[in-house]
mmCIF file with all atom_site columns, C-alpha atoms in Angstrom:
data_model
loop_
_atom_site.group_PDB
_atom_site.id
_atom_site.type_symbol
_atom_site.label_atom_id
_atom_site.label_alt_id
_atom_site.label_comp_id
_atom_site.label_asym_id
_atom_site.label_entity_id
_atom_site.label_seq_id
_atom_site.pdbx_PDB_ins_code
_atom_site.Cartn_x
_atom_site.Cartn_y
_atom_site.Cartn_z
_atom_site.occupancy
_atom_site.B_iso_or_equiv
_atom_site.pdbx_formal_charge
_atom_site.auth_seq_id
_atom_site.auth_comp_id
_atom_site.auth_asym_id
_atom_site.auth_atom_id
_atom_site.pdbx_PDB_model_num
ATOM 1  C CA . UNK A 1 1  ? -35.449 -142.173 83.787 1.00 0.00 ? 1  UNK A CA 1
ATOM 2  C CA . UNK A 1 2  ? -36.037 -144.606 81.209 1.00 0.00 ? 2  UNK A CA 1
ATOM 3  C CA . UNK A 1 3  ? -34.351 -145.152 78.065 1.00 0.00 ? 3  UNK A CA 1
ATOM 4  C CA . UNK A 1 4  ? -35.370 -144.733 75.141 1.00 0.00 ? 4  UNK A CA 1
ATOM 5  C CA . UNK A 1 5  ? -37.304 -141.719 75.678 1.00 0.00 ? 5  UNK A CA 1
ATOM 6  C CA . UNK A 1 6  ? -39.273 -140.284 72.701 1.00 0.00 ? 6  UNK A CA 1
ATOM 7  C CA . UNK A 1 7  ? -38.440 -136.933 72.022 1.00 0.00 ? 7  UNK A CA 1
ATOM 8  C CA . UNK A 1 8  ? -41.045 -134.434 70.245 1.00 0.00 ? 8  UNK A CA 1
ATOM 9  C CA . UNK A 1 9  ? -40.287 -131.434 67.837 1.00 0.00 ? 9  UNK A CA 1
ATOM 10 C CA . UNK A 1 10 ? -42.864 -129.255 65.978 1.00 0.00 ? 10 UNK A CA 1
ATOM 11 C CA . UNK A 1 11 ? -43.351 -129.003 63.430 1.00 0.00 ? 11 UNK A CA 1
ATOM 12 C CA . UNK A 1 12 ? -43.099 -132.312 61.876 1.00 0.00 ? 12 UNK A CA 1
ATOM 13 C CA . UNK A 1 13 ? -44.740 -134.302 59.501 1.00 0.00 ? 13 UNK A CA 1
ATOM 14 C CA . UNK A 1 14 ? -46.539 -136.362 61.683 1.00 0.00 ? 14 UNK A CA 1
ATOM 15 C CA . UNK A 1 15 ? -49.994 -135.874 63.241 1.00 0.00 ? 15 UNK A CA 1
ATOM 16 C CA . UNK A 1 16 ? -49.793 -136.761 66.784 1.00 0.00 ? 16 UNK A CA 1
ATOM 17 C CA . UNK A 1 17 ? -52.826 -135.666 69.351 1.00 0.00 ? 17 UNK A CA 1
ATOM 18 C CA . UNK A 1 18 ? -53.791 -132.975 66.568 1.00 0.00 ? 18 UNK A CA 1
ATOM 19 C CA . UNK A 1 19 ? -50.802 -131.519 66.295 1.00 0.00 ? 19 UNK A CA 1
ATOM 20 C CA . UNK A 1 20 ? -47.592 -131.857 63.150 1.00 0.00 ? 20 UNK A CA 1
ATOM 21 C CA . UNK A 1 21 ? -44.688 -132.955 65.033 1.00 0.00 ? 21 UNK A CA 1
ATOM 22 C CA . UNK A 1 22 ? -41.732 -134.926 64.272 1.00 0.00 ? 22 UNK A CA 1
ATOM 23 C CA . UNK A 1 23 ? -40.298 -137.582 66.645 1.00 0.00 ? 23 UNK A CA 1
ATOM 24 C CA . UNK A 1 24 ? -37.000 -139.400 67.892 1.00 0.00 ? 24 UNK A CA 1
ATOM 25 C CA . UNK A 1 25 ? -35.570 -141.299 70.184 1.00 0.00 ? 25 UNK A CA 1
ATOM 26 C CA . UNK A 1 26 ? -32.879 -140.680 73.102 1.00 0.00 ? 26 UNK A CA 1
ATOM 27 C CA . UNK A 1 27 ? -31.196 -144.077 73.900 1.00 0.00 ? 27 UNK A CA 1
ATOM 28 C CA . UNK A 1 28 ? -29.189 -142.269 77.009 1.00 0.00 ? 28 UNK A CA 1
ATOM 29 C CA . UNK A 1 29 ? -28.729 -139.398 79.104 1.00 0.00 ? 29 UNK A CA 1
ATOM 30 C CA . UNK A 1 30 ? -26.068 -137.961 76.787 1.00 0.00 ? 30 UNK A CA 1
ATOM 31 C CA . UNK A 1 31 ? -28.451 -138.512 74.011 1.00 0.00 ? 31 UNK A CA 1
ATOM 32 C CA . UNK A 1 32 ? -31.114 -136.505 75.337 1.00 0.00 ? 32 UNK A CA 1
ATOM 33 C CA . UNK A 1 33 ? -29.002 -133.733 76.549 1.00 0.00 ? 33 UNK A CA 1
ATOM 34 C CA . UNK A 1 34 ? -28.107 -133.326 72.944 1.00 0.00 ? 34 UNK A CA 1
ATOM 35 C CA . UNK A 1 35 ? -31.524 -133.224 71.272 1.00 0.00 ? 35 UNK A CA 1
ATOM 36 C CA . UNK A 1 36 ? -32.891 -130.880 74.431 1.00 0.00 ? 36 UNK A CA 1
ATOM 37 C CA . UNK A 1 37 ? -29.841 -128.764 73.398 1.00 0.00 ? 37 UNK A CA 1
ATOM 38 C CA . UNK A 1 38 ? -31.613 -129.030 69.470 1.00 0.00 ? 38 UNK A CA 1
ATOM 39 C CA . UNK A 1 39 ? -34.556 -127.667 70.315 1.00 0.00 ? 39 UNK A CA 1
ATOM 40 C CA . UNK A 1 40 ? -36.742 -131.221 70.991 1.00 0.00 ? 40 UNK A CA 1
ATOM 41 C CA . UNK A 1 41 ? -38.897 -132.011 74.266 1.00 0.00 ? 41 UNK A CA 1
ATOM 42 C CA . UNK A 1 42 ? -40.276 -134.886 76.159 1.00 0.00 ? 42 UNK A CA 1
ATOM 43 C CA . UNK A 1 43 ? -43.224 -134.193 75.499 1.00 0.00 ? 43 UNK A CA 1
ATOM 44 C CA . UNK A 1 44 ? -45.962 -133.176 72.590 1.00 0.00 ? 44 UNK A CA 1
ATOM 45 C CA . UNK A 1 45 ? -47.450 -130.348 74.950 1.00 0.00 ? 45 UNK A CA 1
ATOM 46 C CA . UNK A 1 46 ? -43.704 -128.823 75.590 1.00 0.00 ? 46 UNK A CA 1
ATOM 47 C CA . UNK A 1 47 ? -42.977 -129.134 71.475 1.00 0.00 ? 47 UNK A CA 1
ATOM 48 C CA . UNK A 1 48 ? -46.196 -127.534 70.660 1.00 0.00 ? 48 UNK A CA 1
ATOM 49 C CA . UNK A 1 49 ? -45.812 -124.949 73.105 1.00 0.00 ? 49 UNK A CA 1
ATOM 50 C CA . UNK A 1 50 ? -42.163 -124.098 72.181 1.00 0.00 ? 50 UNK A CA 1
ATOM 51 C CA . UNK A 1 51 ? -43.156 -123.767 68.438 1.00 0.00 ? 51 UNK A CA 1
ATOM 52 C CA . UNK A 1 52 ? -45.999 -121.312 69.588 1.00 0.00 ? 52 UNK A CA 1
ATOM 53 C CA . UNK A 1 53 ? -43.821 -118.961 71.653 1.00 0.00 ? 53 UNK A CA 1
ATOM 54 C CA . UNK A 1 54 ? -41.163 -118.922 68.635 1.00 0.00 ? 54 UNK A CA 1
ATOM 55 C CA . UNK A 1 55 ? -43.533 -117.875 66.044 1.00 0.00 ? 55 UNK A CA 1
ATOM 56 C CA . UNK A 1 56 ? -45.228 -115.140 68.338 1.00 0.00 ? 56 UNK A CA 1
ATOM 57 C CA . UNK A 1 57 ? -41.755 -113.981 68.718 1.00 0.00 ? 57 UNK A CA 1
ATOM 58 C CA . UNK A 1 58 ? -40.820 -113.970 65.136 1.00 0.00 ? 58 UNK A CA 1
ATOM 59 C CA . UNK A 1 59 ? -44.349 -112.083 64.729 1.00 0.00 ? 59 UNK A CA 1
ATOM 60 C CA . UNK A 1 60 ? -43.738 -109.915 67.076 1.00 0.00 ? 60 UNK A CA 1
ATOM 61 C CA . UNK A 1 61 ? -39.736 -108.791 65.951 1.00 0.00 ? 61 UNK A CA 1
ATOM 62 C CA . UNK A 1 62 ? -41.433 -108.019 62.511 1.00 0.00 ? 62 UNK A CA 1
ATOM 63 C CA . UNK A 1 63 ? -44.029 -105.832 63.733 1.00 0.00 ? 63 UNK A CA 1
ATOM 64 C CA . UNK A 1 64 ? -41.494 -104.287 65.674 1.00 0.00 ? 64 UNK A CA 1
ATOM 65 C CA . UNK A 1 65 ? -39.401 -104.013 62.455 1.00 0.00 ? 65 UNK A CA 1
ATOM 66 C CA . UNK A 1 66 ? -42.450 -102.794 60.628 1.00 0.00 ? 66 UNK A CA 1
ATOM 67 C CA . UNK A 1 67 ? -43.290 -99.657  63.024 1.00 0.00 ? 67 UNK A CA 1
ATOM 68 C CA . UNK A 1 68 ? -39.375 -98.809  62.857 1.00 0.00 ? 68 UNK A CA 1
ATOM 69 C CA . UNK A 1 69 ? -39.492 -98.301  59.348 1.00 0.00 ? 69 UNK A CA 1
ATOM 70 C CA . UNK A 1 70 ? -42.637 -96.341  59.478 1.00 0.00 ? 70 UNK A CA 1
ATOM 71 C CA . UNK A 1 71 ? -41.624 -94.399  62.632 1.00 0.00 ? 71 UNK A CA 1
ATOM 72 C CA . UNK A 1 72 ? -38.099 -93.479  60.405 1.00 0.00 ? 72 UNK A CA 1
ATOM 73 C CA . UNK A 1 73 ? -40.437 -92.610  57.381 1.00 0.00 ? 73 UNK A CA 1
ATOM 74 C CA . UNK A 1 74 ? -42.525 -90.573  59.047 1.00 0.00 ? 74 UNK A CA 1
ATOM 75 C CA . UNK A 1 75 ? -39.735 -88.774  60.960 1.00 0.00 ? 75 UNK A CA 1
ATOM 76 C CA . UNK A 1 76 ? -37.946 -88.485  57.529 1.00 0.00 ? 76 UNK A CA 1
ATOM 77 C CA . UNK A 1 77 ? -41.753 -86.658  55.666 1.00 0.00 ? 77 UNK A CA 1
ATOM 78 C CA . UNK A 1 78 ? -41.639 -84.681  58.360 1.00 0.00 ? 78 UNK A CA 1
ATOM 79 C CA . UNK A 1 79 ? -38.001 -83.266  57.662 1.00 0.00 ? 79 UNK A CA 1
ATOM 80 C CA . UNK A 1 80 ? -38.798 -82.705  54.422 1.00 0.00 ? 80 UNK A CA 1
ATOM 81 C CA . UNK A 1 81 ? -42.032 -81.075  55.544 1.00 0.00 ? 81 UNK A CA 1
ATOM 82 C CA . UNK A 1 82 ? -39.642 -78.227  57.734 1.00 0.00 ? 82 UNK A CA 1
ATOM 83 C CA . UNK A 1 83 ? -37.692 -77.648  54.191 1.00 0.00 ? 83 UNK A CA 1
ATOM 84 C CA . UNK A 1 84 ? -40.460 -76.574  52.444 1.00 0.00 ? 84 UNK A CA 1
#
C-alpha cells in the first residue's frame, strides 16, 4: 500500500465525480486505521455509498418511530372508545 492515500468522506464540500465529499490524507498505516475508524474510505464510491445506507437508516428509524406513535395513539382512541 502506498502512502499517502486519499481518504473520502461524504458529505463534503467538494464536488468530486458528481458527488459532495470531503477529502484527506493518510500518511501511514496507523493513520488510515484511524480515519477508517472515523467513518472515511478509500474511495469516492465506498464514501458515497456509506452516506446512502446511513440516511436510509436514519429514514427508516423515523418511520419506524412515526408508526409507534400512531400504533400507541390508536391503541390509546381505542381505550377510550371501550369507556364510552
Amino acid at each position: 500500500m502506498e502512502f499517502p492515500k486519499a481518504l473520502y468522506k461524504a458529505p463534503g464540500p467538494h464536488e468530486i465525480h458528481g458527488h459532495l465529499l470531503d477529502y484527506a490524507t493518510a500518511a501511514d498505516a496507523g493513520d488510515l486505521a484511524a480515519a477508517k475508524a472515523a467513518g472515511w474510505h478509500e474511495s469516492t464510491t465506498a464514501a458515497v455509498f456509506a452516506y446512502e445506507e446511513e440516511r436510509a437508516a436514519a429514514q427508516a428509524k423515523r418511520v419506524e418511530e412515526a408508526n409507534a406513535r400512531a400504533n400507541a395513539l390508536a391503541a390509546a382512541q381505542a381505550e377510550k372508545q371501550k369507556k364510552v
